[in-house]
Amino acid sequence: MESMNQEEFERAKIILSGSKKVLVFTGAGISTESGVPTFRGGGGAGVWRGMPFEQLSSAEMIERDLPLVWEWFDYRRGVVSEREPNHGHFAIAKAQNSDRFEELILVTQNIDGLHHAAGSHDVIELHGNIHQARCLSCENLQYLTEVGEDERPPVCSECFDSMRPNVVLFGEALDEDALLKAYEKAAACDLCIVVGTSAVVYPANMIPKIAKREGAFVIEINPEETELTASVDISVRGNAAEVLPTLLVKEV
Ligand code: OAD
């Protein structure tokens, strides 16, 4: 870990050893070592079938051409499905499933499902999950493994209306229950660890701010400086897959 600022890392380890209620908040950067490109690092930019990413992934496209939206998300899901969780995802899952902390709440902006694949449970997925479909009428939620590949759009098994990908698109609001739960947990934690997010997308980026305002210690893990850096207590400069296993799993 040559690029890491060792002193900050050591301070972070000490803080962790005294923390009971921990909230880990992740973004695209935690999946970098799994080969999933970040958004602002170029992963989100681009064109598919002559259409810009922002247009394909928009609420408007759901109304205009739902089969095309499915084609696009089936393609993206295919790419993500070839990826595997990395040491960062596994370290979080291991800490969550151990008795190191009284509670470890995991909130993510990622839709790739890699936290779940690593063994984490009760993941609060603020932007949805690319492996799920949701009914346009009754909100019934199903994994695509249950729905199958044959019909696009898939038909809801409850009310027989069409289903859409269960992801938050440009121009859409986040799931209110998920957001409120994340805010509540942020207000109640004593340590908030922010991993691999540029922290520019509202309202998810309120989570570390709420935690800080309510008295929690905030640690950021990111190889780059972000909009959050100036307001956190400790900023560990490093890759999630390298920093997290030592930070979360091994005690001081
Ligand atoms: P971004 O692409 O904005 O930021 C990724 C962050 O990860 C950057 O700050 C990188 O420096 C950092 N990073 C890169 N490699 C890393 C590594 N190996 N370890 C740790 N950090 C690393 O992605 P997000 O902040 O997740 O929303 O973007 C938030 C939201 O913007 C996304 O969820 C998406 C997008 O609009 C929706 O799709 C609704």
GROMACS .gro file of C-alpha atoms and ligand atoms in nm:
model
  291
    1MET     CA    1   0.000   0.000   0.000
    2GLU     CA    2   0.261   0.248  -0.110
    3SER     CA    3   0.030   0.537  -0.193
    4MET     CA    4  -0.158   0.516   0.137
    5ASN     CA    5  -0.112   0.781   0.408
    6GLN     CA    6  -0.005   0.551   0.689
    7GLU     CA    7  -0.056   0.797   0.974
    8GLU     CA    8  -0.421   0.854   0.890
    9PHE     CA    9  -0.468   0.481   0.850
   10GLU     CA   10  -0.328   0.415   1.198
   11ARG     CA   11  -0.558   0.682   1.345
   12ALA     CA   12  -0.852   0.521   1.168
   13LYS     CA   13  -0.765   0.183   1.319
   14ILE     CA   14  -0.772   0.329   1.668
   15ILE     CA   15  -1.111   0.492   1.606
   16LEU     CA   16  -1.250   0.164   1.477
   17SER     CA   17  -1.141  -0.025   1.783
   18GLY     CA   18  -1.360   0.204   1.998
   19SER     CA   19  -1.666   0.206   1.771
   20LYS     CA   20  -1.987   0.014   1.832
   21LYS     CA   21  -2.243   0.131   1.576
   22VAL     CA   22  -2.083   0.154   1.236
   23LEU     CA   23  -2.238   0.264   0.909
   24VAL     CA   24  -2.047   0.189   0.588
   25PHE     CA   25  -2.153   0.400   0.290
   26THR     CA   26  -2.022   0.285  -0.047
   27GLY     CA   27  -2.011   0.410  -0.405
   28ALA     CA   28  -1.878   0.292  -0.738
   29GLY     CA   29  -1.513   0.299  -0.619
   30ILE     CA   30  -1.558  -0.011  -0.403
   31SER     CA   31  -1.619  -0.212  -0.720
   32THR     CA   32  -1.317  -0.073  -0.909
   33GLU     CA   33  -1.099  -0.372  -0.821
   34SER     CA   34  -1.380  -0.600  -0.943
   35GLY     CA   35  -1.351  -0.436  -1.285
   36VAL     CA   36  -1.672  -0.231  -1.272
   37PRO     CA   37  -1.594   0.118  -1.402
   38THR     CA   38  -1.685   0.419  -1.187
   39PHE     CA   39  -1.933   0.682  -1.312
   40ARG     CA   40  -1.726   0.995  -1.308
   41GLY     CA   41  -1.414   0.803  -1.401
   42GLY     CA   42  -1.568   0.748  -1.744
   43GLY     CA   43  -1.782   0.440  -1.679
   44GLY     CA   44  -2.111   0.620  -1.710
   45ALA     CA   45  -2.022   0.832  -2.008
   46GLY     CA   46  -2.081   0.696  -2.351
   47VAL     CA   47  -2.318   0.589  -2.615
   48TRP     CA   48  -2.495   0.257  -2.674
   49ARG     CA   49  -2.680   0.191  -3.000
   50GLY     CA   50  -2.639   0.558  -3.088
   51MET     CA   51  -2.808   0.679  -2.772
   52PRO     CA   52  -2.636   0.858  -2.483
   53PHE     CA   53  -2.624   0.678  -2.148
   54GLU     CA   54  -2.822   0.951  -1.970
   55GLN     CA   55  -3.106   0.922  -2.222
   56LEU     CA   56  -3.122   0.540  -2.205
   57SER     CA   57  -3.119   0.541  -1.826
   58SER     CA   58  -3.396   0.795  -1.791
   59ALA     CA   59  -3.749   0.792  -1.655
   60GLU     CA   60  -3.868   0.925  -1.990
   61MET     CA   61  -3.738   0.616  -2.175
   62ILE     CA   62  -3.949   0.388  -1.954
   63GLU     CA   63  -4.256   0.556  -2.103
   64ARG     CA   64  -4.121   0.580  -2.456
   65ASP     CA   65  -3.954   0.244  -2.516
   66LEU     CA   66  -3.955  -0.003  -2.226
   67PRO     CA   67  -3.823  -0.298  -2.435
   68LEU     CA   68  -3.519  -0.090  -2.532
   69VAL     CA   69  -3.458   0.002  -2.167
   70TRP     CA   70  -3.465  -0.371  -2.090
   71GLU     CA   71  -3.223  -0.445  -2.372
   72TRP     CA   72  -2.984  -0.185  -2.232
   73PHE     CA   73  -3.013  -0.314  -1.873
   74ASP     CA   74  -2.983  -0.679  -1.984
   75TYR     CA   75  -2.661  -0.578  -2.154
   76ARG     CA   76  -2.532  -0.397  -1.843
   77ARG     CA   77  -2.639  -0.685  -1.621
   78GLY     CA   78  -2.447  -0.924  -1.846
   79VAL     CA   79  -2.133  -0.715  -1.797
   80VAL     CA   80  -2.179  -0.693  -1.419
   81SER     CA   81  -2.262  -1.063  -1.387
   82GLU     CA   82  -1.913  -1.152  -1.504
   83ARG     CA   83  -1.764  -0.953  -1.215
   84GLU     CA   84  -1.689  -1.087  -0.871
   85PRO     CA   85  -1.671  -0.921  -0.530
   86ASN     CA   86  -1.322  -0.807  -0.426
   87HIS     CA   87  -1.141  -0.797  -0.092
   88GLY     CA   88  -1.320  -0.472  -0.004
   89HIS     CA   89  -1.669  -0.623  -0.040
   90PHE     CA   90  -1.557  -0.934   0.147
   91ALA     CA   91  -1.403  -0.735   0.433
   92ILE     CA   92  -1.730  -0.548   0.491
   93ALA     CA   93  -1.929  -0.874   0.483
   94LYS     CA   94  -1.688  -1.041   0.721
   95ALA     CA   95  -1.704  -0.753   0.968
   96GLN     CA   96  -2.084  -0.744   0.941
   97ASN     CA   97  -2.111  -1.117   1.007
   98SER     CA   98  -1.870  -1.112   1.300
   99ASP     CA   99  -1.916  -0.971   1.648
  100ARG     CA  100  -1.653  -0.702   1.605
  101PHE     CA  101  -1.917  -0.426   1.619
  102GLU     CA  102  -2.253  -0.410   1.790
  103GLU     CA  103  -2.403  -0.320   1.453
  104LEU     CA  104  -2.270  -0.269   1.100
  105ILE     CA  105  -2.518  -0.110   0.861
  106LEU     CA  106  -2.428  -0.114   0.493
  107VAL     CA  107  -2.569   0.152   0.262
  108THR     CA  108  -2.469   0.155  -0.104
  109GLN     CA  109  -2.530   0.365  -0.412
  110ASN     CA  110  -2.423   0.073  -0.631
  111ILE     CA  111  -2.667  -0.138  -0.828
  112ASP     CA  112  -2.420  -0.418  -0.909
  113GLY     CA  113  -2.525  -0.652  -0.624
  114LEU     CA  114  -2.162  -0.729  -0.533
  115HIS     CA  115  -2.209  -0.660  -0.161
  116HIS     CA  116  -2.479  -0.923  -0.151
  117ALA     CA  117  -2.261  -1.163  -0.352
  118ALA     CA  118  -1.984  -1.114  -0.094
  119GLY     CA  119  -2.217  -1.223   0.188
  120SER     CA  120  -2.347  -0.894   0.326
  121HIS     CA  121  -2.705  -0.889   0.449
  122ASP     CA  122  -2.978  -0.622   0.476
  123VAL     CA  123  -2.793  -0.399   0.232
  124ILE     CA  124  -2.970  -0.066   0.188
  125GLU     CA  125  -2.949  -0.019  -0.189
  126LEU     CA  126  -3.034   0.345  -0.246
  127HIS     CA  127  -3.021   0.328  -0.626
  128GLY     CA  128  -3.181  -0.015  -0.665
  129ASN     CA  129  -3.042  -0.343  -0.795
  130ILE     CA  130  -2.970  -0.439  -1.154
  131HIS     CA  131  -3.064  -0.801  -1.082
  132GLN     CA  132  -3.424  -0.712  -0.992
  133ALA     CA  133  -3.742  -0.619  -1.180
  134ARG     CA  134  -4.025  -0.408  -1.037
  135CYS     CA  135  -4.389  -0.397  -1.147
  136LEU     CA  136  -4.504  -0.067  -1.298
  137SER     CA  137  -4.844  -0.100  -1.126
  138CYS     CA  138  -4.820  -0.291  -0.801
  139GLU     CA  139  -4.447  -0.244  -0.723
  140ASN     CA  140  -4.400  -0.622  -0.689
  141LEU     CA  141  -4.027  -0.690  -0.675
  142GLN     CA  142  -3.866  -1.000  -0.824
  143TYR     CA  143  -3.517  -1.122  -0.899
  144LEU     CA  144  -3.457  -1.167  -1.272
  145THR     CA  145  -3.350  -1.525  -1.205
  146GLU     CA  146  -3.720  -1.587  -1.114
  147VAL     CA  147  -3.863  -1.380  -1.397
  148GLY     CA  148  -3.645  -1.527  -1.671
  149GLU     CA  149  -3.506  -1.391  -1.997
  150ASP     CA  150  -3.790  -1.485  -2.234
  151GLU     CA  151  -4.023  -1.194  -2.200
  152ARG     CA  152  -3.922  -0.830  -2.230
  153PRO     CA  153  -4.071  -0.648  -2.058
  154PRO     CA  154  -4.133  -0.923  -1.801
  155VAL     CA  155  -4.493  -0.971  -1.685
  156CYS     CA  156  -4.572  -0.928  -1.316
  157SER     CA  157  -4.680  -1.254  -1.153
  158GLU     CA  158  -4.914  -1.063  -0.918
  159CYS     CA  159  -5.108  -0.826  -1.143
  160PHE     CA  160  -4.985  -0.913  -1.496
  161ASP     CA  161  -4.874  -0.560  -1.579
  162SER     CA  162  -4.527  -0.494  -1.724
  163MET     CA  163  -4.217  -0.480  -1.509
  164ARG     CA  164  -3.920  -0.245  -1.531
  165PRO     CA  165  -3.560  -0.269  -1.406
  166ASN     CA  166  -3.548  -0.192  -1.033
  167VAL     CA  167  -3.294   0.086  -1.063
  168VAL     CA  168  -3.322   0.458  -1.000
  169LEU     CA  169  -3.301   0.637  -1.335
  170PHE     CA  170  -3.210   0.995  -1.420
  171GLY     CA  171  -3.505   1.214  -1.328
  172GLU     CA  172  -3.642   0.973  -1.067
  173ALA     CA  173  -3.669   0.992  -0.690
  174LEU     CA  174  -3.508   0.736  -0.461
  175ASP     CA  175  -3.716   0.481  -0.274
  176GLU     CA  176  -3.841   0.677   0.026
  177ASP     CA  177  -3.828   0.388   0.275
  178ALA     CA  178  -3.468   0.305   0.186
  179LEU     CA  179  -3.361   0.667   0.208
  180LEU     CA  180  -3.534   0.728   0.541
  181LYS     CA  181  -3.385   0.413   0.689
  182ALA     CA  182  -3.038   0.518   0.572
  183TYR     CA  183  -3.083   0.866   0.723
  184GLU     CA  184  -3.206   0.719   1.052
  185LYS     CA  185  -2.911   0.483   1.073
  186ALA     CA  186  -2.671   0.764   0.981
  187ALA     CA  187  -2.809   0.975   1.266
  188ALA     CA  188  -2.767   0.687   1.513
  189CYS     CA  189  -2.419   0.556   1.424
  190ASP     CA  190  -2.100   0.651   1.606
  191LEU     CA  191  -1.875   0.588   1.307
  192CYS     CA  192  -1.950   0.645   0.940
  193ILE     CA  193  -1.703   0.501   0.687
  194VAL     CA  194  -1.741   0.648   0.340
  195VAL     CA  195  -1.585   0.432   0.069
  196GLY     CA  196  -1.532   0.499  -0.302
  197THR     CA  197  -1.781   0.774  -0.368
  198SER     CA  198  -1.734   1.119  -0.514
  199ALA     CA  199  -2.017   1.223  -0.279
  200VAL     CA  200  -2.167   1.462  -0.532
  201VAL     CA  201  -2.502   1.294  -0.592
  202TYR     CA  202  -2.789   1.420  -0.379
  203PRO     CA  203  -2.970   1.294  -0.168
  204ALA     CA  204  -2.739   0.995  -0.101
  205ASN     CA  205  -2.450   1.231  -0.023
  206MET     CA  206  -2.641   1.361   0.280
  207ILE     CA  207  -2.562   1.040   0.470
  208PRO     CA  208  -2.211   1.130   0.591
  209LYS     CA  209  -2.326   1.487   0.655
  210ILE     CA  210  -2.611   1.367   0.877
  211ALA     CA  211  -2.378   1.129   1.061
  212LYS     CA  212  -2.131   1.411   1.126
  213ARG     CA  213  -2.400   1.657   1.233
  214GLU     CA  214  -2.532   1.404   1.487
  215GLY     CA  215  -2.189   1.355   1.640
  216ALA     CA  216  -2.045   1.054   1.457
  217PHE     CA  217  -1.682   1.025   1.354
  218VAL     CA  218  -1.645   1.018   0.973
  219ILE     CA  219  -1.366   0.834   0.790
  220GLU     CA  220  -1.326   0.851   0.414
  221ILE     CA  221  -1.147   0.586   0.208
  222ASN     CA  222  -1.067   0.701  -0.143
  223PRO     CA  223  -0.749   0.731  -0.352
  224GLU     CA  224  -0.860   1.082  -0.453
  225GLU     CA  225  -0.977   1.393  -0.273
  226THR     CA  226  -1.355   1.446  -0.291
  227GLU     CA  227  -1.607   1.716  -0.207
  228LEU     CA  228  -1.640   1.549   0.130
  229THR     CA  229  -1.270   1.539   0.220
  230ALA     CA  230  -1.257   1.880   0.387
  231SER     CA  231  -1.538   1.791   0.628
  232VAL     CA  232  -1.436   1.438   0.734
  233ASP     CA  233  -1.231   1.353   1.043
  234ILE     CA  234  -0.989   1.115   0.874
  235SER     CA  235  -0.921   1.071   0.507
  236VAL     CA  236  -0.738   0.751   0.417
  237ARG     CA  237  -0.592   0.778   0.067
  238GLY     CA  238  -0.599   0.431  -0.078
  239ASN     CA  239  -0.791   0.166  -0.268
  240ALA     CA  240  -1.086   0.008  -0.090
  241ALA     CA  241  -0.974  -0.346  -0.166
  242GLU     CA  242  -0.639  -0.282   0.003
  243VAL     CA  243  -0.746  -0.063   0.296
  244LEU     CA  244  -1.067  -0.233   0.412
  245PRO     CA  245  -0.936  -0.584   0.491
  246THR     CA  246  -0.676  -0.447   0.734
  247LEU     CA  247  -0.901  -0.177   0.872
  248LEU     CA  248  -1.221  -0.372   0.925
  249VAL     CA  249  -1.114  -0.725   0.990
  250LYS     CA  250  -0.796  -0.704   1.191
  251GLU     CA  251  -0.815  -0.535   1.532
  252VAL     CA  252  -0.546  -0.300   1.661
  253OAD     P1  253  -1.833   0.825  -0.890
  253OAD     O1  254  -1.787   0.769  -1.020
  253OAD     O2  255  -1.888   0.964  -0.889
  253OAD     O3  256  -1.713   0.823  -0.785
  253OAD     C1  257  -1.634   0.711  -0.765
  253OAD     C2  258  -1.534   0.744  -0.656
  253OAD     O4  259  -1.460   0.625  -0.630
  253OAD     C3  260  -1.433   0.853  -0.693
  253OAD     O5  261  -1.426   0.947  -0.586
  253OAD     C4  262  -1.301   0.776  -0.705
  253OAD     O6  263  -1.189   0.853  -0.665
  253OAD     C5  264  -1.324   0.661  -0.610
  253OAD     N1  265  -1.246   0.539  -0.638
  253OAD     C6  266  -1.198   0.495  -0.756
  253OAD     N2  267  -1.132   0.379  -0.740
  253OAD     C7  268  -1.138   0.349  -0.608
  253OAD     C8  269  -1.089   0.243  -0.527
  253OAD     N3  270  -1.019   0.143  -0.581
  253OAD     N4  271  -1.116   0.244  -0.394
  253OAD     C9  272  -1.185   0.347  -0.339
  253OAD     N5  273  -1.233   0.450  -0.410
  253OAD    C10  274  -1.211   0.452  -0.541
  253OAD     O7  275  -1.937   0.719  -0.829
  253OAD     P2  276  -2.045   0.738  -0.713
  253OAD     O8  277  -2.000   0.838  -0.613
  253OAD     O9  278  -2.082   0.603  -0.668
  253OAD    O10  279  -2.641   0.713  -0.952
  253OAD    O11  280  -2.167   0.799  -0.795
  253OAD    C11  281  -2.287   0.820  -0.728
  253OAD    C12  282  -2.402   0.804  -0.822
  253OAD    O12  283  -2.383   0.881  -0.940
  253OAD    C13  284  -2.418   0.662  -0.877
  253OAD    O13  285  -2.479   0.574  -0.787
  253OAD    C14  286  -2.507   0.689  -0.997
  253OAD    C15  287  -2.446   0.816  -1.053
  253OAD    O14  288  -2.536   0.905  -1.107
  253OAD    C16  289  -2.742   0.654  -1.019
  253OAD    O15  290  -2.725   0.578  -1.113
  253OAD    C17  291  -2.877   0.689  -0.967
   0.00000   0.00000   0.00000
